[in-house]
Short mmCIF file of C-alpha atoms in Angstrom, two decimals:
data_model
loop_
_atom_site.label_atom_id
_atom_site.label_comp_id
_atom_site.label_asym_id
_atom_site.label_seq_id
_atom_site.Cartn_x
_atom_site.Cartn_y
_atom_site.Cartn_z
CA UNK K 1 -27.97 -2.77 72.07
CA UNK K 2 -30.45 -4.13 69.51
CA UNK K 3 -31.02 -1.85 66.62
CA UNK K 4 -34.52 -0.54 65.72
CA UNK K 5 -36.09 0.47 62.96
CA UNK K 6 -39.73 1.20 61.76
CA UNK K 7 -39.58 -0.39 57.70
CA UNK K 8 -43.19 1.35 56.70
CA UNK K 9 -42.43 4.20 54.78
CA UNK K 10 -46.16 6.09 56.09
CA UNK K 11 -46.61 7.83 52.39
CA UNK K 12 -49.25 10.25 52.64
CA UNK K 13 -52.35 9.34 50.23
CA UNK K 14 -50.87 11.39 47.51
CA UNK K 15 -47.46 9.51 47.49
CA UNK K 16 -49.00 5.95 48.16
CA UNK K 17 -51.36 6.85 44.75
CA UNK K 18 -47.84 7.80 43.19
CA UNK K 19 -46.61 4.12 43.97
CA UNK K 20 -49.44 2.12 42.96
CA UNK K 21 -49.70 3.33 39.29
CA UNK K 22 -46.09 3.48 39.15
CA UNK K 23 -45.68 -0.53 39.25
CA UNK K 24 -48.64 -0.76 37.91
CA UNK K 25 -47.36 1.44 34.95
CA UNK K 26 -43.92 0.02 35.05
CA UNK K 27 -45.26 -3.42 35.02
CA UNK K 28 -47.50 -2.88 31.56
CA UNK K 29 -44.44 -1.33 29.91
CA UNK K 30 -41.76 -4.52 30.45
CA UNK K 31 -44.68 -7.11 29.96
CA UNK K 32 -45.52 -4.97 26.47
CA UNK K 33 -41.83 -5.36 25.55
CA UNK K 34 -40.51 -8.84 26.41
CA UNK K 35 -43.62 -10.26 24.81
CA UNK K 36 -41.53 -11.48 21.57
CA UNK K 37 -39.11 -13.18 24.93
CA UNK K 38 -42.05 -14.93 26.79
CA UNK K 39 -43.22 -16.31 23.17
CA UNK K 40 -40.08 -18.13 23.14
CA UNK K 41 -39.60 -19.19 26.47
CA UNK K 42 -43.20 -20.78 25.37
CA UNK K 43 -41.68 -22.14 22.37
CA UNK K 44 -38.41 -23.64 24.30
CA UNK K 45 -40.95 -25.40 26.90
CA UNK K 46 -42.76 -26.87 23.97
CA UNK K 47 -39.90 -28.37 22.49
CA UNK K 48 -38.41 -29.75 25.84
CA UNK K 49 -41.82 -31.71 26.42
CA UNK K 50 -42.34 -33.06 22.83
CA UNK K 51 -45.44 -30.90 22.16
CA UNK K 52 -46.39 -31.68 18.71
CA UNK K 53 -46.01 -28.64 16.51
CA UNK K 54 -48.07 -26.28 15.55
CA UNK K 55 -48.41 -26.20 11.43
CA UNK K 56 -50.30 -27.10 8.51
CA UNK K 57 -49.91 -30.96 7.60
CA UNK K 58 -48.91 -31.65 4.19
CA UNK K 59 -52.09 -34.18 3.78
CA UNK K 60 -54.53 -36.39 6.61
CA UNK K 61 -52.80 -38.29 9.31
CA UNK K 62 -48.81 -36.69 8.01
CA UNK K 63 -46.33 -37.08 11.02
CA UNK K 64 -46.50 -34.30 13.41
CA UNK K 65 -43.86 -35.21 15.74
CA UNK K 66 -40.99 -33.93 17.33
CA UNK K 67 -37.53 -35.71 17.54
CA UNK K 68 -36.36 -35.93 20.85
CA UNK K 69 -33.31 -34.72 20.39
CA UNK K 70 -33.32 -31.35 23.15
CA UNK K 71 -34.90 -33.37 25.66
CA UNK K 72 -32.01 -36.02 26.04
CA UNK K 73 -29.57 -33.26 25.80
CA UNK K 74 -30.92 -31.67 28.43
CA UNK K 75 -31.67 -34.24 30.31
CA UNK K 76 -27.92 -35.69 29.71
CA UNK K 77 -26.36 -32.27 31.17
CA UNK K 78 -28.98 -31.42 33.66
CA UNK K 79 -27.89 -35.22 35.41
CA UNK K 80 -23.96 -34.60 35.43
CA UNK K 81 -24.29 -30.93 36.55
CA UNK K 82 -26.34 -32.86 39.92
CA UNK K 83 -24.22 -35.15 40.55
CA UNK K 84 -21.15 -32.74 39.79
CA UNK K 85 -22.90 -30.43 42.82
CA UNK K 86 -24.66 -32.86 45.09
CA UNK K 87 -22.60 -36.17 44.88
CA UNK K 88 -19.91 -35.10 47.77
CA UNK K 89 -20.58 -33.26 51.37
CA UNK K 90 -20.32 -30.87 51.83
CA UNK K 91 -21.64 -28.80 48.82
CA UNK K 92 -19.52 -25.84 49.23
CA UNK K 93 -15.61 -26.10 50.70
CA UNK K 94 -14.79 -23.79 52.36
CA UNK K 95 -10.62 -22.22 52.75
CA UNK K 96 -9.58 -20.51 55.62
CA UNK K 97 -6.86 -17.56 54.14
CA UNK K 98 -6.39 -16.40 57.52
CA UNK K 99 -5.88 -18.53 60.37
CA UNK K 100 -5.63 -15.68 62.82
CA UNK K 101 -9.32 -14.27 62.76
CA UNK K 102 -12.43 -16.07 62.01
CA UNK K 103 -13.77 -19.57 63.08
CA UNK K 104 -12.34 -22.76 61.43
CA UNK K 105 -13.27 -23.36 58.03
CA UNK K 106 -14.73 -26.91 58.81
CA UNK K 107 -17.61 -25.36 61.15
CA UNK K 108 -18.34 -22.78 58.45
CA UNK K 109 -18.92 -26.14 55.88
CA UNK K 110 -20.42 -27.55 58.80
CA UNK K 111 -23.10 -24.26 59.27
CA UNK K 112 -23.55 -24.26 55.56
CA UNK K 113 -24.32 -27.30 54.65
CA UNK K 114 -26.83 -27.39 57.77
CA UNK K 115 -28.52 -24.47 55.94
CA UNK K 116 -28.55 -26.40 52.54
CA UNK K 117 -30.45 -29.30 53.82
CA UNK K 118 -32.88 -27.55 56.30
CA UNK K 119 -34.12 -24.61 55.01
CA UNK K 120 -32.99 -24.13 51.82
CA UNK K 121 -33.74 -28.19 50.89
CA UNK K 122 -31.32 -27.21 47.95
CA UNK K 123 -30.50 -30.57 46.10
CA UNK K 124 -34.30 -30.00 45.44
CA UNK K 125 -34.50 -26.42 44.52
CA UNK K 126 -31.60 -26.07 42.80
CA UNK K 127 -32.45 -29.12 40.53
CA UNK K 128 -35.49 -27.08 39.79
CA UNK K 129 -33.52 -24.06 38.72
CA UNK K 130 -31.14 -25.99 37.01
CA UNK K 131 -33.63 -27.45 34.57
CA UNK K 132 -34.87 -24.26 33.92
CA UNK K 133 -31.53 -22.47 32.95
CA UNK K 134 -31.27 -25.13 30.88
CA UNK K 135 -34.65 -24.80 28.82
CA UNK K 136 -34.81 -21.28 29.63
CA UNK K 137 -31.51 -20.05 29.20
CA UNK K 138 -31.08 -18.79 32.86
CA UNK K 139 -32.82 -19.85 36.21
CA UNK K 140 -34.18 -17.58 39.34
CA UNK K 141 -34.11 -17.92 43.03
CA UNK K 142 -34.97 -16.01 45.23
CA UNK K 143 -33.87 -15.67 48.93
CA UNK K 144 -36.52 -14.97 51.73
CA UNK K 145 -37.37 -15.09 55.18
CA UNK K 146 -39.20 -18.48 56.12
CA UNK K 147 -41.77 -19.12 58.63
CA UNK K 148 -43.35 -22.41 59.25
CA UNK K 149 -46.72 -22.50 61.01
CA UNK K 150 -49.84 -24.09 61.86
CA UNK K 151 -53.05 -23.95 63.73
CA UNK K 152 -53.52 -26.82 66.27
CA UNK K 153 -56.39 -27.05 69.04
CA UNK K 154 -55.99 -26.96 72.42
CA UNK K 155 -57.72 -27.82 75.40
CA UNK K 156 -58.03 -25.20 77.90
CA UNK K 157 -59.96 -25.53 81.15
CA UNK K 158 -63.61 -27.11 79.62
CA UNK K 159 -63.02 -25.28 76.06
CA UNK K 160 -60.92 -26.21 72.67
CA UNK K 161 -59.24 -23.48 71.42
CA UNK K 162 -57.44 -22.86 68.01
CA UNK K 163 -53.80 -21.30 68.41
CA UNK K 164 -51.28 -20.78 66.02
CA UNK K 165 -47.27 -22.15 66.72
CA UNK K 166 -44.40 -21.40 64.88
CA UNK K 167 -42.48 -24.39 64.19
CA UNK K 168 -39.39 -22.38 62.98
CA UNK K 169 -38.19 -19.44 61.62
CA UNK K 170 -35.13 -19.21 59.61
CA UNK K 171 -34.29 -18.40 55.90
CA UNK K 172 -35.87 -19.93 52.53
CA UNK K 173 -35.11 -20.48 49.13
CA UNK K 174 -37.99 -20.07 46.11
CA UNK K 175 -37.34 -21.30 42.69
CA UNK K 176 -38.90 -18.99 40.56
CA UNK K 177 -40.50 -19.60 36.79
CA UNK K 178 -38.49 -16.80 34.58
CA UNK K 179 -42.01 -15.91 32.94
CA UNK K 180 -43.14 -14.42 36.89
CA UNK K 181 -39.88 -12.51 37.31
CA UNK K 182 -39.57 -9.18 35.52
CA UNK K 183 -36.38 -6.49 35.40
CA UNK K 184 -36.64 -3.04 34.46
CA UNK K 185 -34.01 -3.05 31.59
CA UNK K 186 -32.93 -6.11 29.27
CA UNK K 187 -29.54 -4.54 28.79
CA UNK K 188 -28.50 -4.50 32.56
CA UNK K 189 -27.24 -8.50 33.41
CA UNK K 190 -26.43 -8.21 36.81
CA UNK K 191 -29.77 -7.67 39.21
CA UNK K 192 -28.27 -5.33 41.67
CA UNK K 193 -27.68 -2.65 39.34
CA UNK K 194 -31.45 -2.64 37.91
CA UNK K 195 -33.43 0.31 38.17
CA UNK K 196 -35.85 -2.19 39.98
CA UNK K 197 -36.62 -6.04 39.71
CA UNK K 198 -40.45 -7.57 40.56
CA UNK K 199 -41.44 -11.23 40.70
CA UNK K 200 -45.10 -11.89 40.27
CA UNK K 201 -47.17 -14.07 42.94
CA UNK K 202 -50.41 -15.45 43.04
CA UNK K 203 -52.40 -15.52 46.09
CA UNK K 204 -55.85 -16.82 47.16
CA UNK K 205 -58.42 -14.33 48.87
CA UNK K 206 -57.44 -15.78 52.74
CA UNK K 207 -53.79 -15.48 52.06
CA UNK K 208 -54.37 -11.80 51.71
CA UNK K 209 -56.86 -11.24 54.21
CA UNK K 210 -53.87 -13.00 56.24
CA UNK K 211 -51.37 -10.96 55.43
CA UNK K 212 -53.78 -7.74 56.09
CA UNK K 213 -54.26 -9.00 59.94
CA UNK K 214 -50.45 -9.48 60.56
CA UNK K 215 -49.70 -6.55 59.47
CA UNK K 216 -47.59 -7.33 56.54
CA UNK K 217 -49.96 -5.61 53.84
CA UNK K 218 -50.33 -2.21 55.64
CA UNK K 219 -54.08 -1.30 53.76
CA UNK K 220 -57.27 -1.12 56.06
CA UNK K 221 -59.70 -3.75 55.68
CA UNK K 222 -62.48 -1.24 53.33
CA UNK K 223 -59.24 -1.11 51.47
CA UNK K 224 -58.59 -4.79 50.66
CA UNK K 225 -62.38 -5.31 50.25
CA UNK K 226 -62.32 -3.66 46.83
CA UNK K 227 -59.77 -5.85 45.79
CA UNK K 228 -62.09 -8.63 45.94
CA UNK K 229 -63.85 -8.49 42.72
CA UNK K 230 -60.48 -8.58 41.10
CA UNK K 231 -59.53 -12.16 41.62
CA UNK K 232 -59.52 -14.30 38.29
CA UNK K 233 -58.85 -18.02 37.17
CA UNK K 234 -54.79 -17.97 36.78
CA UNK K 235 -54.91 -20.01 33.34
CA UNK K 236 -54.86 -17.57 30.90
CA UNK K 237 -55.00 -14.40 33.09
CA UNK K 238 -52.51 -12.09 30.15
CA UNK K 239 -53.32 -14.30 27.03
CA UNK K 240 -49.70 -14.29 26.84
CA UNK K 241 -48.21 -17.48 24.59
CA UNK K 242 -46.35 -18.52 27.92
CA UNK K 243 -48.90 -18.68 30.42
CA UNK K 244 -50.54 -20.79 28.01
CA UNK K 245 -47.79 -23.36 27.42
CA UNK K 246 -46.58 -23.46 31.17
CA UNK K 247 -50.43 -23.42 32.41
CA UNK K 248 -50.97 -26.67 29.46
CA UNK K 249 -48.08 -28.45 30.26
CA UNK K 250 -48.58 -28.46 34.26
CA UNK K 251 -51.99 -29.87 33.97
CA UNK K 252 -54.06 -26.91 35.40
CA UNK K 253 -57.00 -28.87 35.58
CA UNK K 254 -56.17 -31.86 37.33
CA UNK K 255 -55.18 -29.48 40.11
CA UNK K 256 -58.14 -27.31 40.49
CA UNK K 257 -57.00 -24.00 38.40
CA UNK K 258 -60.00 -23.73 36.37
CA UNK K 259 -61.96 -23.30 39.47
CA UNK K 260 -59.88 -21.60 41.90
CA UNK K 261 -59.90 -17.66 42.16
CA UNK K 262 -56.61 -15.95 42.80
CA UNK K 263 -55.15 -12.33 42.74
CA UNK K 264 -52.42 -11.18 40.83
CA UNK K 265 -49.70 -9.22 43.26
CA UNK K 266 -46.88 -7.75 42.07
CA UNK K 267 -43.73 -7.49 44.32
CA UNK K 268 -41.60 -4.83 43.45
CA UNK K 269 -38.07 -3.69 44.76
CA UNK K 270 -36.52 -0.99 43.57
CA UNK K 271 -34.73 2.27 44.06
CA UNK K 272 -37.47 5.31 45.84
CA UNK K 273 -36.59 8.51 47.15
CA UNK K 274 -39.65 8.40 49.54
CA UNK K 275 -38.56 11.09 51.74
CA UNK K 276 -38.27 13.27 49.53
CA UNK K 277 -34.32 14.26 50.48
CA UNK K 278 -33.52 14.16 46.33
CA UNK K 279 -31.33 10.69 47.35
CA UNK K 280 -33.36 7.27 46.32
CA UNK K 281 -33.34 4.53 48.67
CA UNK K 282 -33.78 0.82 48.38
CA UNK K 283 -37.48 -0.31 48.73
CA UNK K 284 -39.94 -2.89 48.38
CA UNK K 285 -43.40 -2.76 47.12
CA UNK K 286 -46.45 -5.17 46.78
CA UNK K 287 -49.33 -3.91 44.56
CA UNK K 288 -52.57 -5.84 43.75
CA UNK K 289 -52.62 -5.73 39.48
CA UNK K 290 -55.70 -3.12 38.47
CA UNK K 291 -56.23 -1.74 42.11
CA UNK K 292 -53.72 1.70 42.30
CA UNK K 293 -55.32 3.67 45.00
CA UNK K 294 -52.56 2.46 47.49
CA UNK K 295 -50.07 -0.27 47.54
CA UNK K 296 -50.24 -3.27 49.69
CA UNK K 297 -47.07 -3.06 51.14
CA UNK K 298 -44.55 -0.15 51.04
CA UNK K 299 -41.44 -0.36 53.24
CA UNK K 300 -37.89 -0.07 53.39
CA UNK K 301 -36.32 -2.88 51.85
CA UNK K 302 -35.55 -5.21 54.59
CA UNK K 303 -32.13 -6.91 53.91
CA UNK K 304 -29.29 -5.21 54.97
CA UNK K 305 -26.68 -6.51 53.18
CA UNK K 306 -26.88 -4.09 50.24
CA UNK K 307 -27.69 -6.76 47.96
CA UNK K 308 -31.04 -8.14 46.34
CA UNK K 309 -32.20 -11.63 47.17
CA UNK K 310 -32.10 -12.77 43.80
#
């Protein structure tokens, strides 16, 4: 028999009030103190992409150059550790220990590399975090649940109609940029023991409005609404050093940042007691930055495998 279960935690006003200024509040606090870390993570990208440095020249037209020298070494390493990974097929052997119980290891290589190449497209993704542990000093991915869909038009009877299909539905791999993923405490190194971990997202007005009809963000409509005035151009939306360099060095103008309005969510798992039983439970949270009436989302968190998908 199928298991279910309702995920929305239904926090009274009160409680849902409690949430929103607590990530909002946690949030302000770990931005405040990693600030000294995201100035060099902006300093590490500069170097990697031969920025020219930022000094006082000695006299008119002095050399202002960088050497190469971290770029080729990165570069050198970043192409061995690919071809170390992805040059053979499968990716990942497998060993059956016990040939009593269990299927054979070869359809388990089989299943997983299917799952590499379809929906996590990993000799992609993991390139991407690979060059950023090695700039960065560590790379982020995050598991999730993946839908692919789109709206087609159909004829039906003497009128075209728009309807929606889902093309598949499986799991997904996101490479994120260290500078959009924040953990409560710099002294814990493994993410499933952090108090909580958040990633930040940007989103565009009809991705929300979206997510509002299909029920994933659980506010009313009047609710959402007075989120609206809150969306900003994502170049410089902290003033931090790193949003600077990373926002500078992809180009934001040639692809339409300086003119496109987009909200700042937060999503936030992490360990609630939100029924009140004195035990804290694993959760996830979405909250729109400088709205804390209510959060967007608030839910049990929806993997069950006791682990964090990061």
């Amino acid at each position: 028999m199928p298991v279910l279960e309702t995920l929305d935690l239904n926090l009274s006003s009160e409680r849902a009030r409690e949430v929103a200024r607590m990530v909002a509040g946690d949030m302000a606090a770990v931005r405040q103190a990693r600030q000294e870390f995201d100035n060099n993570l902006a300093a590490y990208w500069e170097r990697y992409e031969l920025r020219p440095p930022r000094r006082t020249l000695a006299f008119d037209q002095a050399s202002n150059v960088r050497v190469p020298l971290i770029r080729w070494v990165i570069e050198s390493i970043w192409v061995r550790m690919m071809r170390t990974i992805f040059g053979q097929e499968p990716y990942v052997r497998v060993i059956d220990e016990n040939i009593r119980e269990g299927p054979p290891a070869n359809r388990m290589e089989q299943a997983l590399q299917h799952l590499a190449l379809t929906d996590f497209d990993l000799r992609n993704r993991q390139g991407h975090i690979l060059l950023n542990a090695l700039v960065e000093g560590t790379g982020v991915g995050k598991l999730v649940r993946a839908e692919e869909r789109r709206t087609i038009r159909d004829r039906h009877l003497a009128d075209v109609l728009e309807r929606e299909i889902v093309d598949r539905v499986g799991l997904g791999l996101e490479v994120l940029d260290l500078k959009d993923f924040y953990a409560a405490s710099a002294a814990i190194p493994w993410v499933d023991r952090q108090p909580w971990v958040a990633h930040r997202v940007w989103l565009v007005w009809d991705d929300l409005v979206r997510r509002q009809r299909d029920g994933i963000y659980t506010v009313t409509r009047a609710q959402l609404d007075k989120i609206k005035p809150l969306g900003q151009n994502r170049r410089y939306p902290t003033g931090h050093a790193i949003d600077q360099t990373k926002a500078d060095l992809d180009k934001a103008e040639s692809v339409g940042f300086t003119t496109l309005i987009e909200y700042e969510i937060i999503e936030m798992e992490r360990r609630y007691d939100a029924d009140g039983d004195g035990f804290e439970e694993d959760c996830l949270f979405a909250a729109a930055i400088g709205y804390d009436e209510v959060p967007l989302r608030a839910e049990k968190y929806p993997f069950w495998n006791g682990k964090r998908n990061y």
